[in-house]
mmCIF file of N, CA and C in Angstrom:
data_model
loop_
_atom_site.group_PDB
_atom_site.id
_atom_site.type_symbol
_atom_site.label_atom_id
_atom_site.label_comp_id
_atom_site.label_asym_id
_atom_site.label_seq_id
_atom_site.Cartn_x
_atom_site.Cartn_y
_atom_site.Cartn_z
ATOM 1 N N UNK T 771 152.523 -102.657 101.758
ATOM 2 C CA UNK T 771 152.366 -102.173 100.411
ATOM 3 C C UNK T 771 153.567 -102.659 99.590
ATOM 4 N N UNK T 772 153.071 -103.150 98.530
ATOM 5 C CA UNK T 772 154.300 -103.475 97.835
ATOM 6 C C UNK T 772 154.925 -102.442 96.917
ATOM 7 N N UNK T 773 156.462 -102.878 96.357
ATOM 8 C CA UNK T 773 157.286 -101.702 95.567
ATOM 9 C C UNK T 773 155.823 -101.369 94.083
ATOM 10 N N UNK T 774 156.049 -102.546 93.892
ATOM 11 C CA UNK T 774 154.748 -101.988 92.198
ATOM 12 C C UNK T 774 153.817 -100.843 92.667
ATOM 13 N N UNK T 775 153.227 -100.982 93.998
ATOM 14 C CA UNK T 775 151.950 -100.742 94.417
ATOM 15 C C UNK T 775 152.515 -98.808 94.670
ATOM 16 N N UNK T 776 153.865 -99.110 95.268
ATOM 17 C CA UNK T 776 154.098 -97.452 95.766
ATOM 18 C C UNK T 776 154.986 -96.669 94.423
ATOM 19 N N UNK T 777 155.049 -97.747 93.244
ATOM 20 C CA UNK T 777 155.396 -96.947 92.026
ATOM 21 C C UNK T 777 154.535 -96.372 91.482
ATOM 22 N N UNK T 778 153.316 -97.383 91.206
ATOM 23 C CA UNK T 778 152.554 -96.950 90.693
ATOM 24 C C UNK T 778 151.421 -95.578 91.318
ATOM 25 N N UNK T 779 151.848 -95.295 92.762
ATOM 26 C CA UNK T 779 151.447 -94.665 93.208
ATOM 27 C C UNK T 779 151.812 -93.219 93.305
ATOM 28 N N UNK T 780 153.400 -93.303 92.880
ATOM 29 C CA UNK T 780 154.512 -92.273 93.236
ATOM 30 C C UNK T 780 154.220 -91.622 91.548
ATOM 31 N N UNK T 781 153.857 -92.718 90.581
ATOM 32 C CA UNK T 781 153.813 -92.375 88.998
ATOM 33 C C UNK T 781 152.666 -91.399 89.320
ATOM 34 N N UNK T 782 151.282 -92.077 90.068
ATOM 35 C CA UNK T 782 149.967 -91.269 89.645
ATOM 36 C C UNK T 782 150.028 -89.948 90.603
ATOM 37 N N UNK T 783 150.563 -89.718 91.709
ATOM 38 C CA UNK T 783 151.065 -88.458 92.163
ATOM 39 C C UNK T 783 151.992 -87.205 91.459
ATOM 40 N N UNK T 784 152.694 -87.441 90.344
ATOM 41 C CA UNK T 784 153.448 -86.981 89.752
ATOM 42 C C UNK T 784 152.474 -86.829 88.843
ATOM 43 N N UNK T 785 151.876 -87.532 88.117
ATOM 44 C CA UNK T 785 150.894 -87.268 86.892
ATOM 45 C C UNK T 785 150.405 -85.609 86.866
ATOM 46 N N UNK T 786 149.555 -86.297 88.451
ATOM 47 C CA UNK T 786 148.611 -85.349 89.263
ATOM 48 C C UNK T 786 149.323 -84.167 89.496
ATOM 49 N N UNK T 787 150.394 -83.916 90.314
ATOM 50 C CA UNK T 787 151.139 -83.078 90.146
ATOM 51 C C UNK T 787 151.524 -82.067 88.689
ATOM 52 N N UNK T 788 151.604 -82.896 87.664
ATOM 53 C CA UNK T 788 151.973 -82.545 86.516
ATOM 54 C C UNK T 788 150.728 -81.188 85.476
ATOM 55 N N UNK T 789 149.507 -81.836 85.871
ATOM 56 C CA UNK T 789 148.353 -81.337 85.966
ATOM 57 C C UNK T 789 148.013 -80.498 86.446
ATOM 58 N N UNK T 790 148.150 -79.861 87.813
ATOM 59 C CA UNK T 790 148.281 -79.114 88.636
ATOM 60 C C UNK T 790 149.015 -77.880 88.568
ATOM 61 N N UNK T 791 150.562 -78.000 88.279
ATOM 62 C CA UNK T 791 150.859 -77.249 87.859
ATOM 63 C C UNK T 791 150.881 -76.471 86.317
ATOM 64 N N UNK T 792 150.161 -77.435 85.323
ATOM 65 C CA UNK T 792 149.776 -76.874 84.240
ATOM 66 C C UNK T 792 148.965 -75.751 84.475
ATOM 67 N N UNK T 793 147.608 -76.178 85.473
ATOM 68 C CA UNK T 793 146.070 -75.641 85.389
ATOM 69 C C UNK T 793 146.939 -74.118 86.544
ATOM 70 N N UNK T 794 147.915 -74.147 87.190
ATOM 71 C CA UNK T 794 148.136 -72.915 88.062
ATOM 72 C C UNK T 794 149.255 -72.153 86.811
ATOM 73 N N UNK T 795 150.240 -72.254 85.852
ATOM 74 C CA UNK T 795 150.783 -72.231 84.717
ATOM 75 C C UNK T 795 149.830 -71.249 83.893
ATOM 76 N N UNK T 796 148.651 -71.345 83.571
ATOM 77 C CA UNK T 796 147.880 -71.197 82.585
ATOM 78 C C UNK T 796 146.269 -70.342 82.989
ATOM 79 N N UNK T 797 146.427 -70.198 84.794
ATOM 80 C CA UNK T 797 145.078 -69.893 84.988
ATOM 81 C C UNK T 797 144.628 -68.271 84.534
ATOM 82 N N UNK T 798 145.321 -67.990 84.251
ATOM 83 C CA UNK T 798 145.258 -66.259 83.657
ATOM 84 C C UNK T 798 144.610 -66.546 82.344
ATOM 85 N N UNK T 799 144.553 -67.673 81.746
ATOM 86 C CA UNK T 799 144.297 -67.701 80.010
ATOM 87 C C UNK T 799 142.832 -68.252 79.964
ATOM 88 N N UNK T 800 142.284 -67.421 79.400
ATOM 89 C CA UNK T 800 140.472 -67.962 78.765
ATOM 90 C C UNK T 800 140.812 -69.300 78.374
ATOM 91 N N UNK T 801 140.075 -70.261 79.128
ATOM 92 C CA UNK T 801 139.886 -72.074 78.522
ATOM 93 C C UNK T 801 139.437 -72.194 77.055
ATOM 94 N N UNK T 802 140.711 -72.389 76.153
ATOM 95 C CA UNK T 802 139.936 -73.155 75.090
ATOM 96 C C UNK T 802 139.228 -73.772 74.673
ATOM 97 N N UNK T 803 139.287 -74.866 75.977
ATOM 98 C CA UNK T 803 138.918 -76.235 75.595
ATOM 99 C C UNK T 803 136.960 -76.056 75.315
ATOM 100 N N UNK T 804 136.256 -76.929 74.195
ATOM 101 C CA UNK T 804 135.069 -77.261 73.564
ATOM 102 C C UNK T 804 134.216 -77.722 74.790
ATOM 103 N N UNK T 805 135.021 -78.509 75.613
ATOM 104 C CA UNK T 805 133.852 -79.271 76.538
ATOM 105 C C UNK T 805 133.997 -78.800 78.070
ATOM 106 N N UNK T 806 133.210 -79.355 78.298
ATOM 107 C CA UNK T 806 133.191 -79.338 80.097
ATOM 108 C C UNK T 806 132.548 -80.312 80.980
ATOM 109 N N UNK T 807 133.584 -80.390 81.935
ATOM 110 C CA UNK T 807 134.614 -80.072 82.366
ATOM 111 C C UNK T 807 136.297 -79.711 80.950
ATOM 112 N N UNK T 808 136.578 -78.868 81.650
ATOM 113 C CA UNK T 808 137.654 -78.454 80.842
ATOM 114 C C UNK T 808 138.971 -79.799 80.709
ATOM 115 N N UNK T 809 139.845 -80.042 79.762
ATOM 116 C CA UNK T 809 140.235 -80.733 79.545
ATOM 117 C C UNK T 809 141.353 -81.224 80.597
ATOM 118 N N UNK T 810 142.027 -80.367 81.101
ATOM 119 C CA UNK T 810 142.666 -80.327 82.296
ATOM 120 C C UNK T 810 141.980 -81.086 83.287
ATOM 121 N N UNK T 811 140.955 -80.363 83.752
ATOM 122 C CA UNK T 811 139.783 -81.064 84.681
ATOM 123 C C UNK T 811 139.708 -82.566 84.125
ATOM 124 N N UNK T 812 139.382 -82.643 83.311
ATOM 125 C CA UNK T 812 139.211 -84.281 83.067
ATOM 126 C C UNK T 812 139.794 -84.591 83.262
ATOM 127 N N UNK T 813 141.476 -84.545 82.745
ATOM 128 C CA UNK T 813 143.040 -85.364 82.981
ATOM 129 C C UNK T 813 142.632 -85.603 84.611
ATOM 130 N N UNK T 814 142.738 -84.826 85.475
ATOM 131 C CA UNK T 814 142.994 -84.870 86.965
ATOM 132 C C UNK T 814 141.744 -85.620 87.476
ATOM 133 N N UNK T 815 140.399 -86.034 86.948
ATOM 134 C CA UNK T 815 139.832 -86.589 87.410
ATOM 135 C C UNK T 815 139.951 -87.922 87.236
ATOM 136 N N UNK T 816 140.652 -87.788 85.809
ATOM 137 C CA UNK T 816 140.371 -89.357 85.257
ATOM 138 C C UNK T 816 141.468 -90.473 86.078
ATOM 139 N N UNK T 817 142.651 -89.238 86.433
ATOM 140 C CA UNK T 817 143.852 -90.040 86.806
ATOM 141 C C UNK T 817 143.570 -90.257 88.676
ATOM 142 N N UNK T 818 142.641 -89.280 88.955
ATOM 143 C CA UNK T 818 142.256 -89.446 90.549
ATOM 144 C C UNK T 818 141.158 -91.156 90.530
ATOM 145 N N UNK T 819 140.111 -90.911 89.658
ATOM 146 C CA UNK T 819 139.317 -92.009 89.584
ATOM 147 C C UNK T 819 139.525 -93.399 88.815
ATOM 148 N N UNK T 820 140.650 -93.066 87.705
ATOM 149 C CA UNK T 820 141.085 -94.676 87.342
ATOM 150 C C UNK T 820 142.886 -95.198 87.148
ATOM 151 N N UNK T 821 143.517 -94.233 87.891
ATOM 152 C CA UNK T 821 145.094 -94.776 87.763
ATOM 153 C C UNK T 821 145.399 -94.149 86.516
ATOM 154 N N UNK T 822 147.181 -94.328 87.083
ATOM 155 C CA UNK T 822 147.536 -93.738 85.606
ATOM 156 C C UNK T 822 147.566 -94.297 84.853
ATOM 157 N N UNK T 823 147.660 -95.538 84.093
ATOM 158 C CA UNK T 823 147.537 -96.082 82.757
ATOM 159 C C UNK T 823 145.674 -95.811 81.988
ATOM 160 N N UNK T 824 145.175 -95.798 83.162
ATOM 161 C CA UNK T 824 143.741 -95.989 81.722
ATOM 162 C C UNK T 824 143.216 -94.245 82.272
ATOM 163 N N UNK T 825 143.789 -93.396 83.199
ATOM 164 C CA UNK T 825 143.612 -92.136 83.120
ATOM 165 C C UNK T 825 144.424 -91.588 82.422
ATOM 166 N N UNK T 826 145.893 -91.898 81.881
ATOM 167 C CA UNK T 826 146.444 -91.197 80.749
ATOM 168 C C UNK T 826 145.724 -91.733 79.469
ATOM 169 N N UNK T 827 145.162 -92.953 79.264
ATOM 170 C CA UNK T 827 144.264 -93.413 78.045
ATOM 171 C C UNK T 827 143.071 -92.678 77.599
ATOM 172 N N UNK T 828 141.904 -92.269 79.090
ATOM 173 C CA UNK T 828 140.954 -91.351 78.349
ATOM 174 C C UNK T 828 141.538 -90.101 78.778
ATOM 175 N N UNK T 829 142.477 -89.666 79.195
ATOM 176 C CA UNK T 829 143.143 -87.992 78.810
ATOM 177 C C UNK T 829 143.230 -87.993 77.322
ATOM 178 N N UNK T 830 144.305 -89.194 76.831
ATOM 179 C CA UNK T 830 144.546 -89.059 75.386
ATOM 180 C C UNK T 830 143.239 -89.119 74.460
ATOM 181 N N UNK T 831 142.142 -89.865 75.347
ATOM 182 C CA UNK T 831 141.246 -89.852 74.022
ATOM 183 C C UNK T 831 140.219 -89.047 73.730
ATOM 184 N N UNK T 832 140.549 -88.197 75.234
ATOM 185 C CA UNK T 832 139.428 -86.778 75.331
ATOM 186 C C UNK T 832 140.385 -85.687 74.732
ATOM 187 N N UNK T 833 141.350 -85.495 74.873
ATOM 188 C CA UNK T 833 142.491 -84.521 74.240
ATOM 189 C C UNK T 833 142.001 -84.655 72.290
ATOM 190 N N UNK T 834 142.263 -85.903 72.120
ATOM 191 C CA UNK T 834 142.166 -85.778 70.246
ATOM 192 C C UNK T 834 140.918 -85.544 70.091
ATOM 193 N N UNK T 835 139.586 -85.706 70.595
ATOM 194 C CA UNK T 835 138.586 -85.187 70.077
ATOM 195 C C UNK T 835 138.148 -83.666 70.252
ATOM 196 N N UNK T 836 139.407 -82.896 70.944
ATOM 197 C CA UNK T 836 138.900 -81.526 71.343
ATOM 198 C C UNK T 836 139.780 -80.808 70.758
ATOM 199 N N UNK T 837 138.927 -80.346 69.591
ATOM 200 C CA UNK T 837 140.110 -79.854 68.322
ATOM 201 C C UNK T 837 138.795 -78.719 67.467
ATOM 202 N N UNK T 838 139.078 -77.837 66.600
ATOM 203 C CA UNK T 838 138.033 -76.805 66.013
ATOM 204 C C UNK T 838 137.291 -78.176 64.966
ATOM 205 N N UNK T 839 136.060 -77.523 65.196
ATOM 206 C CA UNK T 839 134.937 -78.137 64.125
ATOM 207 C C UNK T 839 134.595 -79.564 64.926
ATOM 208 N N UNK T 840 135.141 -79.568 65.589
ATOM 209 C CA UNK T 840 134.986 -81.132 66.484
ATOM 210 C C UNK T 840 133.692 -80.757 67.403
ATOM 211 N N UNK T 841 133.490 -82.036 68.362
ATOM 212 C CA UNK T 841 132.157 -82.134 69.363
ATOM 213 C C UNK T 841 132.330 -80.842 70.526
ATOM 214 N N UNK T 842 131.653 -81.030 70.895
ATOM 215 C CA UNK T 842 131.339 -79.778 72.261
ATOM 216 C C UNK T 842 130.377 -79.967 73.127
ATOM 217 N N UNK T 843 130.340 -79.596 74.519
ATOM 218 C CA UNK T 843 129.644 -80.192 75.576
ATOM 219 C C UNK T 843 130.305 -81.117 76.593
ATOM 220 N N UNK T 844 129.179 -81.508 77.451
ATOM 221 C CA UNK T 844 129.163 -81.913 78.524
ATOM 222 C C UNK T 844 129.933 -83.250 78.465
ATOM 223 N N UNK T 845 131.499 -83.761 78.273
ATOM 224 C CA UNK T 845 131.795 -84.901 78.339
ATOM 225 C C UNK T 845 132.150 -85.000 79.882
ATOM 226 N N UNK T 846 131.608 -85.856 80.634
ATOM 227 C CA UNK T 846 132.420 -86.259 81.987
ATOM 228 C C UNK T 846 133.365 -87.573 81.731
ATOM 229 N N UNK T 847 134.364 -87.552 83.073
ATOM 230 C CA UNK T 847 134.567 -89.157 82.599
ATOM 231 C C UNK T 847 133.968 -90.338 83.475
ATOM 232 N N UNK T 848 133.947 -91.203 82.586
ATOM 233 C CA UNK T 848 133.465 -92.565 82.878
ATOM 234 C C UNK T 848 133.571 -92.555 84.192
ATOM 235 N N UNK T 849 132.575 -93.489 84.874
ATOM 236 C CA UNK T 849 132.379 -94.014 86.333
ATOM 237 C C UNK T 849 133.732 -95.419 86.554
ATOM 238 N N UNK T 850 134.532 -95.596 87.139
ATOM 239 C CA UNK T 850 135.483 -96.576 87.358
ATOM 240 C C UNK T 850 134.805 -97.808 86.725
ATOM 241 N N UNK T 851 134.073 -98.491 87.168
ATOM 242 C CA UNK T 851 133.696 -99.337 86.944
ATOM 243 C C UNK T 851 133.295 -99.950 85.277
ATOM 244 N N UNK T 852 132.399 -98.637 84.392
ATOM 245 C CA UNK T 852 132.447 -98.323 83.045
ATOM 246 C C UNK T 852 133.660 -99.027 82.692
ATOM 247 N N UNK T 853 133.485 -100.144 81.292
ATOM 248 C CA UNK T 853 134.334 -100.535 80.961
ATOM 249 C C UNK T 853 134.642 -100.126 79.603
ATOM 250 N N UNK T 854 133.694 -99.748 78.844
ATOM 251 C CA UNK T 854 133.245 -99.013 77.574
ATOM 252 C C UNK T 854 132.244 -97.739 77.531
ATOM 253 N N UNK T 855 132.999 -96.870 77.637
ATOM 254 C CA UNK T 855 132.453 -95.472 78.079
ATOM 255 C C UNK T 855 131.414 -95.215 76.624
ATOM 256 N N UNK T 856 130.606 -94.579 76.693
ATOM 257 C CA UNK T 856 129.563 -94.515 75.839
ATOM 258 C C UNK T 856 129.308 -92.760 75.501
ATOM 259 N N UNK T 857 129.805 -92.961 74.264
ATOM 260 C CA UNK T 857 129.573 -90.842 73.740
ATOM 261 C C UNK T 857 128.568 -91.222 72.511
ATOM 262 N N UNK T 858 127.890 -89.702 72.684
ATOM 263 C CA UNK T 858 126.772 -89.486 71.958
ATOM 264 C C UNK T 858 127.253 -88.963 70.420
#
């Protein structure tokens, strides 16, 4: 394994970590969040199923659309492969 390979690995463990202890931080509090999976949930899936650079990308881009008067529902995230995720 190379050094890039166990940074980038040591980064997306920490992410994950980071996540984790938010969602145990906060589990006493009614979920705000509009959609579901809850927004948390997404972060940790997105960063389990696409690394941390393009799982902190759709964290950030599921985070700004989940705001009052905004969309609601069922967003999952994209399948890895999805290169242009498609919302209704």
């Amino acid at each position: 394994m190379t050094t890039a390979t166990r940074t980038r690995r040591t980064l997306n463990q920490r992410c994950l970590a980071a996540i984790e202890w938010y969602q145990e931080a906060f589990a006493h509090r009614p979920s705000p969040c509009r959609f579901s999976p809850s927004c948390s949930n997404y972060a940790h899936e997105a960063f389990e199923s696409h690394g941390t650079a393009r799982g902190f990308w759709l964290t950030v881009r599921r985070l700004s659309r989940c705001r009052p008067f905004g969309p609601s529902g069922w967003d999952p995230v994209p399948e890895p492969g999805d290169v242009s995720p498609r919302r209704k």
